């Protein structure tokens, strides 16, 4: 009942619980370092991977960001990603899978009336053995698309 | 560290784990009955409530739907809701809180390239004691906005 859907094989490299550290930067904020836990869980019984993560400030430990969503096979580029964030932001992506890496590019970023204005996001994830590295690019508050987050996580 | 943010007081009636039954209908599908678990969790330490739910077909038990997102205070009407669904759909809502009830109306519904076309959603939730009742209206696949789901859940 909890087995992954067969069509998820090409995304299986993501599945697991991952912990590690990352850093963030953007022209409008102070650079910061964070610790993260990300969880990718198949199904159950349906063709998707549920995704959720939380970060805390490195050292001090206060909660920083969290988000949750779903990755599913399909689309012209092999996979799709939808995400909701408590900051009032939702993202829809198409993704290209290449072995144990996937590059998501947003097709839609929408925000609630009181959220920060984000217009475009890209997310690149690469897994080598038990190490996941990701990079996130963001265009927001009038700034062009640029690297906002980089992290390295370990499968636990 | 896990205490709810103070500004969440007006949404505190949602917090908890809820289980129960519901039914679904739409002009384009066969009516169906389902069992559901919905979880509303504050924070941690940030002004939002994390929301996730899963449904299974009543009787047979196979997974039907799931979704996750966040409710946050703010906006002109008192609250905002963002949701992602593994069917490739994201929703952004504004909500009006009235005592222990809240009515969310979508301001944005966006779908991935392979998702069913949904254009508008409303979600009404009312809590009386340990009973939560909700109703969901949906405009999709060319049909006008109409009731799609109704359920009654109990706080466990």
XYZ file of C-alpha atoms in Angstrom:
312
model
C 0.000 0.000 0.000
C 2.969 2.308 0.586
C 4.986 1.194 -2.447
C 6.091 3.849 -4.904
C 4.316 4.093 -8.244
C 6.404 2.425 -11.009
C 6.641 5.602 -13.100
C 8.641 7.210 -10.315
C 11.759 5.163 -11.075
C 13.577 8.073 -12.700
C 13.052 10.199 -9.561
C 13.946 7.494 -7.016
C 17.369 9.064 -6.404
C 15.615 11.843 -4.439
C 13.816 9.577 -1.962
C 14.946 9.765 1.640
C 15.545 12.094 4.555
C 18.415 14.519 4.034
C 20.166 16.793 6.519
C 22.926 19.330 6.097
C 23.916 22.952 5.747
C 23.433 25.714 3.256
C 23.965 29.391 2.693
C 21.767 32.123 1.316
C 22.417 35.464 -0.280
C 20.566 38.106 -2.242
C 21.297 41.763 -2.998
C 18.515 42.909 -0.664
C 19.447 40.876 2.453
C 22.403 39.969 4.663
C 24.058 36.653 3.737
C 23.059 33.807 6.076
C 23.894 30.190 6.868
C 21.348 27.544 7.703
C 20.849 23.932 8.663
C 18.196 21.980 6.808
C 16.157 18.811 6.878
C 14.495 17.787 3.616
C 12.246 14.729 3.201
C 11.225 13.161 -0.120
C 8.569 10.440 0.309
C 7.007 8.399 -2.497
C 3.301 8.013 -2.995
C 1.575 6.289 -1.270
C 0.287 4.315 -4.240
C 0.170 7.322 -6.508
C 2.717 8.629 -9.027
C 4.306 11.406 -7.014
C 6.965 12.198 -4.428
C 5.892 14.350 -1.484
C 8.550 16.886 -0.550
C 8.930 18.990 2.575
C 11.799 20.818 4.155
C 12.598 23.094 7.080
C 15.602 25.276 7.763
C 16.956 26.900 10.913
C 19.616 29.553 11.259
C 23.036 27.923 11.766
C 24.143 28.463 15.351
C 21.215 30.395 16.782
C 18.719 27.762 15.607
C 15.609 29.852 15.090
C 13.269 28.646 12.324
C 13.915 30.306 8.964
C 12.082 28.763 6.034
C 9.838 25.830 5.271
C 8.042 24.595 2.202
C 6.152 21.557 0.965
C 5.018 20.203 -2.344
C 5.004 17.362 -4.806
C 7.170 16.106 -7.671
C 5.483 14.072 -10.370
C 6.575 12.458 -13.618
C 5.174 13.990 -16.783
C 5.248 17.096 -18.846
C 7.335 17.709 -21.896
C 10.591 17.753 -19.916
C 10.119 14.622 -17.830
C 8.868 15.913 -14.486
C 6.827 18.594 -12.764
C 7.077 20.220 -9.324
C 4.485 22.169 -7.313
C 5.408 23.910 -4.053
C 3.641 26.010 -1.413
C 5.499 28.215 1.067
C 4.264 29.782 4.322
C 5.588 33.094 3.040
C 2.514 33.121 0.759
C 4.224 31.848 -2.386
C 3.350 28.974 -4.735
C 5.507 27.670 -7.573
C 4.816 25.413 -10.575
C 7.871 24.000 -12.384
C 8.774 21.750 -15.271
C 11.920 19.741 -14.731
C 14.511 17.938 -16.838
C 15.881 14.717 -15.352
C 19.432 13.695 -16.320
C 20.579 10.636 -14.395
C 20.690 11.552 -10.708
C 20.144 15.256 -11.276
C 17.099 17.325 -12.055
C 16.737 20.961 -13.083
C 13.388 22.620 -12.377
C 12.411 25.908 -14.012
C 9.311 27.759 -12.861
C 6.425 28.168 -15.278
C 4.314 29.957 -12.654
C 5.169 31.775 -9.440
C 2.170 33.304 -7.660
C 1.997 35.135 -4.365
C -0.652 36.111 -1.836
C -1.496 39.793 -1.381
C 0.888 40.297 1.557
C 3.801 38.194 0.224
C 7.131 39.383 -1.165
C 7.067 39.672 -4.960
C 8.826 36.651 -6.520
C 8.607 36.296 -10.302
C 10.823 33.352 -11.254
C 12.625 30.446 -9.574
C 14.953 27.683 -10.742
C 15.953 24.686 -8.640
C 18.783 22.283 -9.462
C 19.309 19.108 -7.422
C 22.122 16.588 -7.864
C 22.637 13.395 -5.891
C 25.966 11.544 -5.773
C 25.828 8.520 -3.485
C 24.399 9.770 -0.187
C 25.149 13.437 -0.874
C 22.565 15.854 -2.254
C 23.619 19.259 -3.500
C 21.112 21.838 -4.589
C 21.143 25.370 -5.880
C 18.176 27.729 -6.076
C 18.007 30.794 -8.304
C 15.371 33.460 -7.707
C 14.151 36.631 -9.406
C 12.370 38.740 -6.765
C 11.675 42.331 -5.689
C 12.847 43.673 -9.049
C 16.175 41.776 -9.039
C 17.190 39.543 -11.969
C 17.358 35.738 -11.661
C 20.413 34.849 -9.557
C 21.675 32.312 -7.042
C 19.863 32.664 -3.715
C 20.563 29.337 -1.962
C 23.188 26.588 -2.098
C 23.288 23.590 0.201
C 24.850 20.205 0.713
C 22.818 17.529 2.496
C 23.548 13.939 3.528
C 21.080 11.047 3.439
C 20.352 9.950 7.023
C 10.608 26.752 20.254
C 7.460 25.003 19.018
C 4.990 27.537 20.384
C 2.548 29.104 17.953
C 3.131 32.680 16.873
C 0.807 35.054 18.814
C -0.878 36.430 15.690
C -2.304 32.991 14.994
C -4.855 33.256 17.797
C -7.770 33.810 15.424
C -6.906 30.602 13.544
C -6.264 28.444 16.631
C -9.630 26.689 16.217
C -8.150 24.787 13.249
C -5.167 23.305 15.099
C -5.182 19.561 15.609
C -5.443 16.225 13.856
C -8.866 15.531 12.373
C -10.321 12.302 10.979
C -13.639 11.544 9.363
C -15.570 10.972 6.179
C -16.595 12.957 3.171
C -18.213 12.708 -0.213
C -17.316 14.092 -3.580
C -19.265 14.864 -6.733
C -18.820 16.709 -9.987
C -20.673 16.611 -13.314
C -17.718 14.904 -15.011
C -17.111 12.074 -12.502
C -18.922 9.359 -10.536
C -19.845 10.410 -6.976
C -17.508 8.931 -4.357
C -17.090 8.610 -0.599
C -13.821 8.947 1.240
C -12.129 8.820 4.618
C -9.762 11.622 5.493
C -7.047 12.652 7.891
C -6.230 16.363 8.054
C -3.516 17.880 10.243
C -3.163 21.586 11.108
C 0.110 22.354 12.936
C 1.235 25.784 14.141
C 4.615 27.251 13.387
C 7.138 26.397 14.634
C 7.930 29.884 15.828
C 6.588 31.547 12.722
C 3.142 33.047 12.016
C 1.562 30.225 10.030
C -0.293 26.950 10.335
C 1.013 24.050 8.254
C -1.824 22.026 6.713
C -1.771 18.582 5.139
C -4.393 16.010 4.410
C -4.829 12.611 2.788
C -7.946 10.806 1.677
C -8.666 7.177 0.848
C -11.681 5.657 -0.849
C -14.235 4.584 1.766
C -14.332 0.781 1.932
C -11.683 -0.154 -0.650
C -9.105 2.084 0.982
C -6.925 3.036 -1.968
C -5.303 6.488 -1.797
C -7.344 9.217 -3.481
C -6.136 12.737 -2.849
C -3.562 14.571 -0.815
C -2.513 18.165 -0.474
C -0.377 20.373 1.718
C 0.047 24.047 2.339
C 0.054 26.899 4.808
C -2.458 29.269 6.378
C -1.186 32.622 7.560
C -2.734 35.727 9.097
C -2.806 38.788 6.886
C -4.297 40.186 3.756
C -7.299 42.449 3.510
C -9.689 39.731 4.659
C -7.792 38.427 7.669
C -6.011 35.333 6.404
C -4.332 33.758 3.407
C -3.949 30.146 2.273
C -1.480 28.564 -0.152
C -1.795 24.926 -1.217
C 0.076 22.488 -3.484
C -1.466 19.270 -4.784
C 0.244 16.221 -6.318
C -2.207 16.494 -9.208
C -0.090 19.459 -10.360
C -2.264 22.224 -8.940
C -1.419 25.190 -6.708
C -3.914 27.556 -5.100
C -3.596 30.988 -3.450
C -6.580 32.173 -1.364
C -7.681 35.066 0.760
C -9.901 34.098 3.680
C -12.435 35.746 5.953
C -12.419 34.561 9.562
C -15.693 34.740 11.479
C -15.382 33.150 14.932
C -14.627 29.463 14.450
C -15.244 29.500 10.733
C -13.215 30.640 7.768
C -14.129 31.072 4.105
C -11.274 30.978 1.594
C -11.721 32.199 -1.976
C -9.004 31.592 -4.546
C -7.188 34.557 -6.039
C -4.937 32.292 -8.116
C -5.235 28.688 -9.276
C -2.347 27.514 -11.455
C -1.674 24.098 -12.935
C 1.265 22.210 -14.394
C 1.225 21.328 -18.095
C -0.228 17.840 -17.570
C -2.754 18.726 -14.830
C -6.525 18.972 -15.101
C -7.686 22.538 -15.768
C -8.993 24.085 -12.530
C -9.827 27.798 -12.634
C -11.369 28.639 -9.264
C -11.767 27.109 -5.776
C -13.541 28.112 -2.579
C -13.038 26.398 0.770
C -15.274 26.864 3.809
C -14.308 25.354 7.178
C -16.366 25.497 10.362
C -15.434 24.056 13.753
C -17.969 23.409 16.521
C -16.375 21.802 19.568
C -14.400 18.820 18.266
C -16.243 18.643 14.947
C -14.906 20.183 11.750
C -17.127 20.483 8.707
C -15.817 21.715 5.397
C -17.157 22.316 1.927
C -15.100 22.833 -1.217
C -16.405 24.447 -4.395
C -14.520 24.089 -7.657
C -14.732 25.462 -11.196
C -12.855 23.038 -13.472
C -12.831 21.553 -16.985
C -15.249 24.212 -18.233
C -17.819 23.673 -15.439
C -19.058 26.587 -13.290
C -18.122 26.918 -9.601
C -20.047 24.287 -7.633
C -19.788 22.017 -4.610
C -17.213 19.265 -5.175
C -16.466 18.019 -1.636
C -18.230 17.945 1.753
C -16.830 16.274 4.841
C -17.243 15.985 8.595
C -14.146 15.306 10.688
C -13.572 14.779 14.422
C -10.593 16.032 16.417
C -8.551 13.017 17.556
